[in-house]
Short mmCIF file of C-alpha atoms in Angstrom, two decimals:
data_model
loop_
_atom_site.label_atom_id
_atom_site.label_comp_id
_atom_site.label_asym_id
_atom_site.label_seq_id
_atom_site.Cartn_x
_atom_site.Cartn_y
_atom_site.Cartn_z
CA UNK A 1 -182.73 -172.63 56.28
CA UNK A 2 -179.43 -172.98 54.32
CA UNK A 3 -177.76 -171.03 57.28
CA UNK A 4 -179.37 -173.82 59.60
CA UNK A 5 -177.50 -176.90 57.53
CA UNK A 6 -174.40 -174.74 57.17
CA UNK A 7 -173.88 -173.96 61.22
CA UNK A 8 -172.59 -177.67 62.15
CA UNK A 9 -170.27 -177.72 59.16
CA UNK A 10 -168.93 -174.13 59.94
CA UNK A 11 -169.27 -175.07 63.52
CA UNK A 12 -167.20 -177.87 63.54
CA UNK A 13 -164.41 -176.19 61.46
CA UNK A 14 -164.49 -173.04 63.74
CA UNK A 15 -163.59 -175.91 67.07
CA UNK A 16 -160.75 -177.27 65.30
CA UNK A 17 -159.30 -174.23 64.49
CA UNK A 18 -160.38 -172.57 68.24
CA UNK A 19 -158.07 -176.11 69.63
CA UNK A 20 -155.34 -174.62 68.11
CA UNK A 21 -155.29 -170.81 68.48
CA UNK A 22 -157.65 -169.52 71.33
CA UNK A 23 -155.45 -166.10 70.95
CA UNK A 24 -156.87 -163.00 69.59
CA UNK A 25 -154.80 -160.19 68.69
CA UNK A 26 -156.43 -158.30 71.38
CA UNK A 27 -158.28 -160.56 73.54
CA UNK A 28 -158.78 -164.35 74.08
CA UNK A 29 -161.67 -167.08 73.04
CA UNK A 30 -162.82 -169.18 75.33
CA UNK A 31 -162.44 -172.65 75.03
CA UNK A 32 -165.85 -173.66 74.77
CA UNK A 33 -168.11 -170.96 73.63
CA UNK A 34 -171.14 -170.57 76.94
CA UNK A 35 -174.62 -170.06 76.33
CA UNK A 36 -176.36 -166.92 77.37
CA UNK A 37 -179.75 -167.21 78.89
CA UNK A 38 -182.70 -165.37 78.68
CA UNK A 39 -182.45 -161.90 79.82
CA UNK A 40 -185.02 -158.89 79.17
CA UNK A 41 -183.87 -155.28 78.34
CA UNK A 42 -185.31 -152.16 76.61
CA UNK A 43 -183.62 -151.22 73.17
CA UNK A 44 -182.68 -148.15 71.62
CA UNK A 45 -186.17 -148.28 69.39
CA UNK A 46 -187.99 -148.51 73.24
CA UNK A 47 -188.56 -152.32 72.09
CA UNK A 48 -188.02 -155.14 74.28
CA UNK A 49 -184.04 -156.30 73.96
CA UNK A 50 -184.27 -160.36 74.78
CA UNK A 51 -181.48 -162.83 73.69
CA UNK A 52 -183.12 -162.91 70.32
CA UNK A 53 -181.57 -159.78 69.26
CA UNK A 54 -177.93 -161.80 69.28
CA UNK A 55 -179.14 -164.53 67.20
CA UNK A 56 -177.66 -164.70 63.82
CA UNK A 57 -174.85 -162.84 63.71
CA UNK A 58 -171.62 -162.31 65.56
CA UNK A 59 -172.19 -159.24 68.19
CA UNK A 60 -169.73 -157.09 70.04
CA UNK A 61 -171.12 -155.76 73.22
CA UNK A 62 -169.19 -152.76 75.09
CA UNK A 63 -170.47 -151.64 78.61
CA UNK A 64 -170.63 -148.12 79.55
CA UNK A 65 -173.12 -145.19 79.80
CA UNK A 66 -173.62 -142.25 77.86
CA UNK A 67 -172.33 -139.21 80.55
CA UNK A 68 -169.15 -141.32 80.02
CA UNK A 69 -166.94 -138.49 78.34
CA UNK A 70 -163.67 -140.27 77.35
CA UNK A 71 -163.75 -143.96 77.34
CA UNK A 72 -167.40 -144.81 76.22
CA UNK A 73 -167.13 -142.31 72.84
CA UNK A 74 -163.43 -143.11 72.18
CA UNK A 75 -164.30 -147.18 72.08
CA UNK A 76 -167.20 -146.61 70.21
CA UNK A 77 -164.99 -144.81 67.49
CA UNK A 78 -162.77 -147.52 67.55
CA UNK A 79 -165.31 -150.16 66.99
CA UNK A 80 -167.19 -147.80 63.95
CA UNK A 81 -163.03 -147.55 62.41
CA UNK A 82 -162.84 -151.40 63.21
CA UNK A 83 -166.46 -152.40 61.36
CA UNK A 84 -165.64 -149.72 58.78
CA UNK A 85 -162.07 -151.60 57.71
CA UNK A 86 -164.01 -154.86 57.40
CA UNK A 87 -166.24 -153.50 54.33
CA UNK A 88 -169.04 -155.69 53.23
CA UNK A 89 -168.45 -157.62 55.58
CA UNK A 90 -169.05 -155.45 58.56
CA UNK A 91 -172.77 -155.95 58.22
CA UNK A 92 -171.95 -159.48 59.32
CA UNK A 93 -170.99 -157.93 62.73
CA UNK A 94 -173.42 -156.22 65.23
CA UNK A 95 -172.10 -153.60 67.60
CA UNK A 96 -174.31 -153.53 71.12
CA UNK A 97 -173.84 -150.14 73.46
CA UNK A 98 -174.98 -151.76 76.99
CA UNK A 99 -175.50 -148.78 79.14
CA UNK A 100 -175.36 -149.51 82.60
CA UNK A 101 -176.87 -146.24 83.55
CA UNK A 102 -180.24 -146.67 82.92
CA UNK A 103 -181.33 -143.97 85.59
CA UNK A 104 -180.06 -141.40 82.97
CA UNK A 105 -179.71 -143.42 79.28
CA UNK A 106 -183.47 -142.89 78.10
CA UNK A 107 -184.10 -145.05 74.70
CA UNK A 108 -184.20 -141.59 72.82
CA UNK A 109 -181.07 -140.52 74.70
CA UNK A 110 -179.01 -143.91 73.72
CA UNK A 111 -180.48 -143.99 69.75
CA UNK A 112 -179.31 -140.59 69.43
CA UNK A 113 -175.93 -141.37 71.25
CA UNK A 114 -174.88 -144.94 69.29
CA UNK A 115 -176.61 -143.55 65.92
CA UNK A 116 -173.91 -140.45 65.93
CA UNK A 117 -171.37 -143.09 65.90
CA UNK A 118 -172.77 -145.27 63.15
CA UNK A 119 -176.32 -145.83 62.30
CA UNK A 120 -175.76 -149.77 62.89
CA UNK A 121 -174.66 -149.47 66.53
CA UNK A 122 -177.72 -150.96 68.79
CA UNK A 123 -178.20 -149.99 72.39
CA UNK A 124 -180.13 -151.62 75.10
CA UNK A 125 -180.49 -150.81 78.96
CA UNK A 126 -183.07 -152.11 81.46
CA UNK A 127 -183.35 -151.85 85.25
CA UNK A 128 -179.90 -152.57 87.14
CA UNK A 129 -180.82 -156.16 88.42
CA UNK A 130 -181.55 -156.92 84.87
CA UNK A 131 -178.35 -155.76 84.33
CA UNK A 132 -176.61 -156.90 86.73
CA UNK A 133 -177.96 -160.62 86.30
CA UNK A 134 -176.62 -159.97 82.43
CA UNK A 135 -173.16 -158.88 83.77
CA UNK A 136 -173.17 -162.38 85.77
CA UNK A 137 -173.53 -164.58 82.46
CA UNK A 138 -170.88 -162.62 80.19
CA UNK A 139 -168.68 -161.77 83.19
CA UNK A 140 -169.17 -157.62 83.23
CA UNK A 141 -169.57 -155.81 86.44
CA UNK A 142 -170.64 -151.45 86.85
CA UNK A 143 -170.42 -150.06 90.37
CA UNK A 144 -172.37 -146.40 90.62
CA UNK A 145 -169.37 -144.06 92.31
CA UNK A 146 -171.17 -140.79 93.61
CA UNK A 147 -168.73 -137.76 93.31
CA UNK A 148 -169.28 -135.75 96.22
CA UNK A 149 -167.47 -133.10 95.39
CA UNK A 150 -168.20 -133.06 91.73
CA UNK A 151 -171.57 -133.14 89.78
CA UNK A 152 -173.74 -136.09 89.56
CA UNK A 153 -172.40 -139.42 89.29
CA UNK A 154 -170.02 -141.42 87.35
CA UNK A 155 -170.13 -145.33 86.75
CA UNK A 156 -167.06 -147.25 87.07
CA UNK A 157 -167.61 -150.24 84.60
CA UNK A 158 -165.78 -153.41 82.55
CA UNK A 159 -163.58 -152.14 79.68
CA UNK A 160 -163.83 -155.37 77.65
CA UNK A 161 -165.37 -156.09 74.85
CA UNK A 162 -167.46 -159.42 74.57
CA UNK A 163 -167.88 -161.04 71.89
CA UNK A 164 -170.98 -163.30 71.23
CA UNK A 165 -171.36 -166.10 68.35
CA UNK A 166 -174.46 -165.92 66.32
CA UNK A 167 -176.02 -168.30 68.27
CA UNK A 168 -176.20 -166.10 71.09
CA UNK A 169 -172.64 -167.83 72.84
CA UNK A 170 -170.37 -165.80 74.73
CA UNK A 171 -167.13 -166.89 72.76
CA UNK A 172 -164.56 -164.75 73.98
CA UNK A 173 -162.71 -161.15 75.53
CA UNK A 174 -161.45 -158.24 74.13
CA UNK A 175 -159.34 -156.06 76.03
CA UNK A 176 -158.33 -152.60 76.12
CA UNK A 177 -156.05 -150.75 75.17
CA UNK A 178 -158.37 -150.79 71.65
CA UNK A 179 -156.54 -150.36 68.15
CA UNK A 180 -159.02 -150.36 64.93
CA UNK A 181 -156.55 -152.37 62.98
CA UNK A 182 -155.85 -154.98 65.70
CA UNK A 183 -159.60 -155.11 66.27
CA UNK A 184 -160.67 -155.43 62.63
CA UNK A 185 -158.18 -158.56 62.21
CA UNK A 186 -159.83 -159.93 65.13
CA UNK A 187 -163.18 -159.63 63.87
CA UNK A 188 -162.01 -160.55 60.35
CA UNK A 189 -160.57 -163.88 61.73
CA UNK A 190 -163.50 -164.69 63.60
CA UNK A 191 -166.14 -163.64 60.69
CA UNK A 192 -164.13 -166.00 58.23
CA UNK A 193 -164.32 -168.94 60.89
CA UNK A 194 -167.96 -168.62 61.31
CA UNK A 195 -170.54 -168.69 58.59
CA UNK A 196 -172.78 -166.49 59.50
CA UNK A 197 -176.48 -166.08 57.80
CA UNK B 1 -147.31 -136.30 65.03
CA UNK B 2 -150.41 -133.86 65.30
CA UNK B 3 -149.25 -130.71 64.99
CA UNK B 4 -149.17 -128.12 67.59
CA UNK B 5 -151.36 -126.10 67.80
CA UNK B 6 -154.03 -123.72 70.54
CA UNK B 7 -150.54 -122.76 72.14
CA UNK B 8 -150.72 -120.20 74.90
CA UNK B 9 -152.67 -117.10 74.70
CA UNK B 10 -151.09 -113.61 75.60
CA UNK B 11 -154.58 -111.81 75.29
CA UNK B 12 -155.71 -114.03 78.24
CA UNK B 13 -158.81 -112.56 80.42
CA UNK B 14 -158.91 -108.71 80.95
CA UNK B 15 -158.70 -108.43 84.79
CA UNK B 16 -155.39 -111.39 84.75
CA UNK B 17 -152.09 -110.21 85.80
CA UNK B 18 -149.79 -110.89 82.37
CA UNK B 19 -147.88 -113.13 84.54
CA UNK B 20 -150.54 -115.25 84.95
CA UNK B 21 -149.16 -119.33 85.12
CA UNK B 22 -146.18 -117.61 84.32
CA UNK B 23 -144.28 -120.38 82.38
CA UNK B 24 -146.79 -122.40 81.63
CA UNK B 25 -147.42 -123.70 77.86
CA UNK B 26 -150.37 -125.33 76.43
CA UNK B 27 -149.73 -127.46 73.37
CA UNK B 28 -152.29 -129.92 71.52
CA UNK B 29 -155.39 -128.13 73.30
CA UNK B 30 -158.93 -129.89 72.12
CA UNK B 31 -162.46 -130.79 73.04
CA UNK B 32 -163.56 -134.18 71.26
CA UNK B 33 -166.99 -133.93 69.22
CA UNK B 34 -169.49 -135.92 71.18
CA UNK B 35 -173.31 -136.77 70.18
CA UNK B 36 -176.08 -134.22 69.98
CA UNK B 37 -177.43 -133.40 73.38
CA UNK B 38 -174.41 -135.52 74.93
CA UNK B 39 -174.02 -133.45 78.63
CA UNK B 40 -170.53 -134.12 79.48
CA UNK B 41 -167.74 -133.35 77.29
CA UNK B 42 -163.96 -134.26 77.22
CA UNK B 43 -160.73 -131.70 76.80
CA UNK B 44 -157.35 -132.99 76.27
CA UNK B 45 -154.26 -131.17 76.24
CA UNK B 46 -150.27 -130.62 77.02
CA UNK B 47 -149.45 -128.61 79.42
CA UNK B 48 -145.25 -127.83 79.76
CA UNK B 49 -143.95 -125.94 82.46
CA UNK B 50 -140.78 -123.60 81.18
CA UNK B 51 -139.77 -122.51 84.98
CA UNK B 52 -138.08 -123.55 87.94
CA UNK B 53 -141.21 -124.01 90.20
CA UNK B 54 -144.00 -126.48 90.21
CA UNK B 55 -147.09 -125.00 87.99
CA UNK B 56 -150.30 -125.41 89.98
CA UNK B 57 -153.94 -125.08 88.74
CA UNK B 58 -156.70 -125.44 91.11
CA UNK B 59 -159.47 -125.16 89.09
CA UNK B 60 -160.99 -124.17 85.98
CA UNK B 61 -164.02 -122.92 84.32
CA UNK B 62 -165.57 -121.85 81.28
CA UNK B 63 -168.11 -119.58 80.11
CA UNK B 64 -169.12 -122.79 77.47
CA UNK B 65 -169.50 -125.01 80.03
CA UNK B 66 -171.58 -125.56 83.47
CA UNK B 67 -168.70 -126.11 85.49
CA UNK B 68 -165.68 -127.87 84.71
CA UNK B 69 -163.64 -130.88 86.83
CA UNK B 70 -159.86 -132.29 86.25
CA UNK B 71 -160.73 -135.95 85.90
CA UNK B 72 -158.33 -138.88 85.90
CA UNK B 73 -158.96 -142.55 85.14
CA UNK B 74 -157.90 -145.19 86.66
CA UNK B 75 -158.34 -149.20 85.36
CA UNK B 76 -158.21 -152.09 87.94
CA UNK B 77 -158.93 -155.58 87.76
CA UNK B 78 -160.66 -154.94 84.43
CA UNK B 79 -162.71 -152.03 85.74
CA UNK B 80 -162.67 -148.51 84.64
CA UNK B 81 -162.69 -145.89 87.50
CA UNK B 82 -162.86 -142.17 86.69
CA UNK B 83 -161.58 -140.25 90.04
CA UNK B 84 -162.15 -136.36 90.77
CA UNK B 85 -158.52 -134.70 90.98
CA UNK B 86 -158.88 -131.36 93.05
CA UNK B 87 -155.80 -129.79 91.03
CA UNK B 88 -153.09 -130.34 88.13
CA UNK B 89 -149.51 -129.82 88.92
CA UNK B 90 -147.26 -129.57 85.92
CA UNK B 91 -143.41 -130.06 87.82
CA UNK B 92 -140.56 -127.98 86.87
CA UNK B 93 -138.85 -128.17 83.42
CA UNK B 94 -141.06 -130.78 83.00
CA UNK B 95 -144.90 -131.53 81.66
CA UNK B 96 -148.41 -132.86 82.58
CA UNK B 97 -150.28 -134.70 79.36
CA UNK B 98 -154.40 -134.39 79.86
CA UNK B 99 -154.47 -137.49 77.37
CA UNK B 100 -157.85 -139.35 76.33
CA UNK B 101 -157.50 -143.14 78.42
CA UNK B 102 -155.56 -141.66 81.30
CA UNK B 103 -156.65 -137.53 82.37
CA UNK B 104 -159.45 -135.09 80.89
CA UNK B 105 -160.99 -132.08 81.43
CA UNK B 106 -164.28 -132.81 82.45
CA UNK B 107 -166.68 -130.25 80.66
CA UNK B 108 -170.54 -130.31 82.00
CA UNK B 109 -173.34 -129.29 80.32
CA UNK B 110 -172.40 -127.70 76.97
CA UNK B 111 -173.88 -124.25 76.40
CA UNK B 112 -175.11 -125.71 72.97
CA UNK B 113 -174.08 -128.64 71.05
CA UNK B 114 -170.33 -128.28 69.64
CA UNK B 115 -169.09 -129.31 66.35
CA UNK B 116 -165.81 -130.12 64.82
CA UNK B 117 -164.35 -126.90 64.31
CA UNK B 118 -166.17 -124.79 66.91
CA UNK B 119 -163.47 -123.24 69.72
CA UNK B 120 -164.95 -123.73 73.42
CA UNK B 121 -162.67 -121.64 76.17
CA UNK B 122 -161.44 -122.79 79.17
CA UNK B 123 -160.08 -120.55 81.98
CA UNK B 124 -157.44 -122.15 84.19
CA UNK B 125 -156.89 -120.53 87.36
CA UNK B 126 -153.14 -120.56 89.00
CA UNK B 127 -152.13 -119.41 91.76
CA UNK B 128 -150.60 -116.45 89.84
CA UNK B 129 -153.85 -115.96 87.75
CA UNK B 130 -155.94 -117.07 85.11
CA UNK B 131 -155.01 -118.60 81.80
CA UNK B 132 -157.27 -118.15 79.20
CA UNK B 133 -157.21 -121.30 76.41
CA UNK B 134 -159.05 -121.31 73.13
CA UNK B 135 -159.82 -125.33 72.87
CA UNK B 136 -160.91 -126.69 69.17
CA UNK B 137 -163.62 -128.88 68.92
CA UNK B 138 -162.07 -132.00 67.01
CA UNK B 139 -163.81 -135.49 65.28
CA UNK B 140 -163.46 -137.94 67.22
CA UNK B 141 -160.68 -141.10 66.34
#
């Protein structure tokens, strides 16, 4: 309830400041922060993962999928360093693994995968239009890319990060290459703008 | 600076010629820990070339591993594409770097799950014979 009187004020402040620097260290905001509509996917915990799961605090979501050997696990380090140099107020941010290969990411298979990286980290997949309607709205794309020659399949996918405002907003870009300490003072600077509950 | 470390390895594979990538030296040679039950793997390392002649390996394998690709990764218009290389060439007097964001070794299906610590081995196979490399299992970060 507090939270709900504070948003406007710490809304309003967050704009001003946004007018003036739209720069991250590592990525940009976007000038006006666009809603995110409804969208239906299947979390880590084999729950239903709706656009409810983003409200109330700022979330980072990285695409990828889990037989994704050097990109997927080396971001998902960076982001546990990142969260980890932010202390307390880490819990203020929530990390999101979207796999985009839900023929293979099972709900077991992605909690075990995100919760090796730190036990915070939430995962969600669903079917691929479900997906791929998702990638519309917060501007991420995945093409499947059989090998022939090699084993199975790999799954070229976006390397940004999005960030989303607690009210379920996209707000703005990260983009690779990923440092922890550039992407902690990112997620510091937004965190202080935004109060979140 | 990480120190150097894995380098070489005279012992090699019993039925390998002792000439075997003659001139070639491995530097830096490591798996990266990856979840419990995780089926693909990634092996970085820094291959040198000492001689006058291009170094080429064709392919490798591994008695830890299902089967083993050279995979490189390429990023366009925001997209992350991993692409199947059919063999590494390390150039004369000069060197090849399997580093995380741009080359790995693509390890399959893990024998059993590997922890920081554990050595996995690889066997590259050169035209002159096979190299033999003792990779460590490292953290990842």
């Amino acid at each position: 309830m507090i939270a709900a009187v504070a948003l406007p004020l710490g809304m309003l402040a967050w704009r001003e400041q946004a007018e003036r620097s739209r720069t991250l260290a590592s990525g940009t905001l976007l000038p006006q922060p666009r809603p995110v509509a409804e969208f239906a996917l299947t979390g880590e915990d084999g729950k239903p993962f709706t656009r409810a799961g983003l409200l109330g605090r700022w979330t980072v979501i990285f695409v990828g999928y889990t037989h994704c050997p050097d990109v997927c696990p080396t971001t998902l380090s960076q982001l546990k360093a990142a969260k980890a140099k932010l202390g307390a107020d880490g819990a203020r941010l929530a990390v999101l693994f979207v796999s985009v290969d839900p023929e293979r990411d099972t709900p077991d298979h992605l909690a075990r995968y995100v919760r090796y990286f730190d036990k915070e980290f939430r995962a969600a997949t669903g079917p691929v239009d479900a997906l791929a309607a998702l990638g519309r709205q917060l501007g991420f794309v995945f093409i499947k890319n059989p090998a022939p020659e090699g084993e199975g399949y790999g799954i070229d996918h976006s390397a940004e990060l999005m960030l989303l405002d607690p009210e379920a907003r996209l707000a703005g870009y990260l983009t690779p290459p990923f440092q922890a300490e550039t992407l902690a003072a990112d997620f510091k600077m937004i965190l202080e703008k935004q109060v979140a509950p | 600076m990480k120190s150097v470390r894995a380098l070489c390895c005279a012992s090699a594979f019993l039925a390998a010629p002792i000439y075997a990538c003659e001139g070639l030296e491995i530097a830096d040679a490591r798996v990266m820990e990856s979840p419990p039950g995780a089926s693909v793997l990634a092996g970085f390392a820094t291959l040198r070339n000492g001689g006058d002649t291009p170094i080429t390996i064709r392919r490798a394998d591994s008695p830890d591993f299902s089967s083993v690709e050279f995979h490189s990764l390429v990023r366009r218009d925001g997209l992350i594409r991993m692409a199947v290389e059919s063999s590494l060439t390390v150039p004369p007097h000069g060197m090849l770097a399997i580093k995380s964001g741009e080359r790995h070794l693509m390890l399959f299906k893990p024998a059993k799950d590997f922890h920081a610590g554990d050595r996995v081995t690889i066997r590259l196979f050169c035209s002159t014979g096979t190299r033999e490399v003792k990779m460590t299992v490292e953290k990842n970060g």
